[in-house]
mmCIF file of C-alpha atoms in Angstrom:
data_model
loop_
_atom_site.group_PDB
_atom_site.id
_atom_site.type_symbol
_atom_site.label_atom_id
_atom_site.label_comp_id
_atom_site.label_asym_id
_atom_site.label_seq_id
_atom_site.Cartn_x
_atom_site.Cartn_y
_atom_site.Cartn_z
ATOM 1 C CA MET A 20 92.469 -22.673 -146.082
ATOM 2 C CA ARG A 21 89.513 -21.809 -147.339
ATOM 3 C CA LEU A 22 90.214 -22.912 -150.094
ATOM 4 C CA ILE A 23 90.600 -26.403 -148.924
ATOM 5 C CA LEU A 24 87.027 -25.706 -147.059
ATOM 6 C CA TRP A 25 85.463 -24.844 -150.295
ATOM 7 C CA ALA A 26 87.156 -27.591 -151.533
ATOM 8 C CA ILE A 27 85.338 -30.176 -148.444
ATOM 9 C CA LEU A 28 81.615 -27.953 -149.541
ATOM 10 C CA SER A 29 82.060 -28.687 -152.464
ATOM 11 C CA ALA A 30 82.440 -32.592 -153.188
ATOM 12 C CA LEU A 31 79.298 -32.804 -150.465
ATOM 13 C CA LEU A 32 76.847 -30.842 -152.292
ATOM 14 C CA LEU A 33 78.436 -32.806 -154.703
ATOM 15 C CA GLY A 34 77.915 -36.363 -153.042
ATOM 16 C CA ILE A 35 74.020 -35.529 -151.408
ATOM 17 C CA ALA A 36 73.267 -34.485 -155.512
ATOM 18 C CA ALA A 37 74.393 -38.084 -157.085
ATOM 19 C CA TRP A 38 73.036 -39.682 -153.765
ATOM 20 C CA LEU A 39 69.124 -37.609 -154.465
ATOM 21 C CA THR A 40 69.606 -38.539 -158.261
ATOM 22 C CA ARG A 41 70.163 -42.131 -158.643
ATOM 23 C CA PRO A 42 68.476 -43.819 -161.025
ATOM 24 C CA GLY A 43 66.338 -46.939 -159.635
ATOM 25 C CA ILE A 44 64.744 -49.936 -161.084
ATOM 26 C CA GLY A 45 61.566 -47.410 -162.723
ATOM 27 C CA ASP A 46 64.202 -45.369 -163.654
ATOM 28 C CA PHE A 47 65.601 -48.056 -165.860
ATOM 29 C CA ASP A 48 61.984 -49.849 -166.978
ATOM 30 C CA ALA A 49 61.690 -46.807 -168.024
ATOM 31 C CA MET A 50 64.653 -46.721 -170.542
ATOM 32 C CA LEU A 51 64.279 -50.221 -171.945
ATOM 33 C CA ARG A 52 60.686 -48.564 -172.916
ATOM 34 C CA ALA A 53 62.647 -46.179 -174.292
ATOM 35 C CA ALA A 54 65.387 -48.300 -176.224
ATOM 36 C CA ILE A 55 62.530 -50.515 -177.261
ATOM 37 C CA GLY A 56 60.580 -47.796 -178.840
ATOM 38 C CA THR A 57 63.007 -46.673 -180.929
ATOM 39 C CA LYS A 58 64.392 -49.918 -182.083
ATOM 40 C CA ILE A 59 60.427 -50.578 -183.117
ATOM 41 C CA ALA A 60 60.575 -47.101 -184.854
ATOM 42 C CA THR A 61 63.805 -47.535 -186.695
ATOM 43 C CA THR A 62 63.173 -50.738 -187.924
ATOM 44 C CA ASP A 63 61.510 -52.184 -191.171
ATOM 45 C CA VAL A 64 59.824 -54.567 -191.617
ATOM 46 C CA ASP A 65 61.942 -56.154 -194.249
ATOM 47 C CA ALA A 66 64.867 -55.853 -192.880
ATOM 48 C CA GLY A 67 65.516 -59.308 -193.408
ATOM 49 C CA GLY A 68 66.127 -62.291 -191.026
ATOM 50 C CA ASP A 69 63.751 -65.313 -190.553
ATOM 51 C CA ALA A 70 59.850 -65.194 -190.200
ATOM 52 C CA LEU A 71 59.409 -65.456 -187.496
ATOM 53 C CA ALA A 72 61.675 -62.540 -186.203
ATOM 54 C CA ALA A 73 59.192 -60.175 -188.257
ATOM 55 C CA VAL A 74 55.980 -61.658 -186.700
ATOM 56 C CA ALA A 75 56.914 -60.634 -183.914
ATOM 57 C CA LEU A 76 58.353 -56.873 -184.773
ATOM 58 C CA ILE A 77 54.667 -57.082 -186.635
ATOM 59 C CA GLY A 78 53.568 -57.389 -183.718
ATOM 60 C CA CYS A 79 55.635 -55.157 -181.371
ATOM 61 C CA LYS A 80 54.760 -52.429 -183.562
ATOM 62 C CA LEU A 81 51.315 -52.400 -183.420
ATOM 63 C CA LYS A 82 51.699 -52.577 -179.681
ATOM 64 C CA PRO A 83 54.550 -51.373 -178.047
ATOM 65 C CA SER A 84 53.870 -51.401 -174.517
ATOM 66 C CA THR A 85 52.809 -55.649 -175.041
ATOM 67 C CA CYS A 86 56.507 -55.546 -176.829
ATOM 68 C CA PHE A 87 57.944 -53.767 -173.500
ATOM 69 C CA GLU A 88 55.752 -56.286 -171.084
ATOM 70 C CA ALA A 89 57.175 -59.572 -172.774
ATOM 71 C CA VAL A 90 61.216 -58.111 -173.195
ATOM 72 C CA ARG A 91 61.146 -56.714 -170.206
ATOM 73 C CA GLY A 92 59.935 -60.194 -168.251
ATOM 74 C CA SER A 93 62.618 -62.414 -170.196
ATOM 75 C CA LEU A 94 65.026 -60.346 -168.672
ATOM 76 C CA ASP A 95 66.732 -61.030 -165.044
ATOM 77 C CA VAL A 96 67.618 -57.940 -163.371
ATOM 78 C CA VAL A 97 69.478 -57.129 -160.434
ATOM 79 C CA GLU A 98 69.585 -53.456 -158.507
ATOM 80 C CA GLU A 99 72.544 -52.999 -156.842
ATOM 81 C CA ASP A 100 72.740 -49.886 -154.763
ATOM 82 C CA ARG A 101 75.657 -48.214 -154.712
ATOM 83 C CA THR A 102 74.943 -44.940 -151.791
ATOM 84 C CA LEU A 103 76.262 -42.606 -154.678
ATOM 85 C CA PHE A 104 75.144 -44.382 -157.766
ATOM 86 C CA THR A 105 73.217 -47.987 -158.475
ATOM 87 C CA ARG A 106 74.847 -50.670 -160.406
ATOM 88 C CA PHE A 107 71.714 -52.858 -162.641
ATOM 89 C CA HIS A 108 72.888 -56.337 -163.881
ATOM 90 C CA VAL A 109 70.538 -57.340 -166.551
ATOM 91 C CA THR A 110 70.989 -61.117 -167.985
ATOM 92 C CA GLY A 111 68.105 -62.602 -170.495
ATOM 93 C CA PHE A 112 68.067 -63.306 -173.925
ATOM 94 C CA ASP A 113 71.972 -65.021 -174.064
ATOM 95 C CA ARG A 114 73.308 -61.278 -173.187
ATOM 96 C CA GLU A 115 75.136 -60.272 -170.174
ATOM 97 C CA THR A 116 75.643 -56.296 -169.452
ATOM 98 C CA THR A 117 76.164 -54.114 -166.914
ATOM 99 C CA CYS A 118 74.478 -50.418 -166.265
ATOM 100 C CA THR A 119 75.207 -47.983 -164.287
ATOM 101 C CA GLY A 120 73.206 -45.275 -163.468
ATOM 102 C CA ALA A 121 74.112 -42.304 -161.700
ATOM 103 C CA PHE A 122 72.594 -38.474 -161.591
ATOM 104 C CA THR A 123 68.584 -39.483 -163.839
ATOM 105 C CA ARG A 124 70.915 -41.116 -166.148
ATOM 106 C CA ILE A 125 71.855 -44.744 -167.672
ATOM 107 C CA TRP A 126 74.742 -46.219 -168.910
ATOM 108 C CA CYS A 127 75.219 -49.600 -170.166
ATOM 109 C CA ASP A 128 78.665 -52.091 -169.946
ATOM 110 C CA ARG A 129 77.063 -53.156 -173.949
ATOM 111 C CA PRO A 130 73.985 -51.942 -175.573
ATOM 112 C CA LEU A 131 70.334 -54.008 -174.029
ATOM 113 C CA LEU A 132 69.280 -54.285 -177.080
ATOM 114 C CA GLU A 133 70.911 -55.951 -180.162
ATOM 115 C CA ASN A 134 71.333 -53.582 -183.172
#
């Protein structure tokens, strides 16, 4: 009987922790900003591609905050609160993915940024 009570109490505490730590749209934006910053930092300007992409990368390297705002403005993000976790449906740049957030972490089915 005690084991059942401990299991119920543990599940209740886990549910409360999940509810308190589910990420919101601000956390999604922070994750996207970090991903863009990593992409900018790890991509060479002369890595190939067209001239427009190289110019855009140079601009992003000079002012990453403007680059984030341009990318975020081009994405349509719909937040879906599921009580214990959050779903983010992201569309833009001819791509679509679903991200899930729980316990302060966010992960996506497909990468947000192209490799």
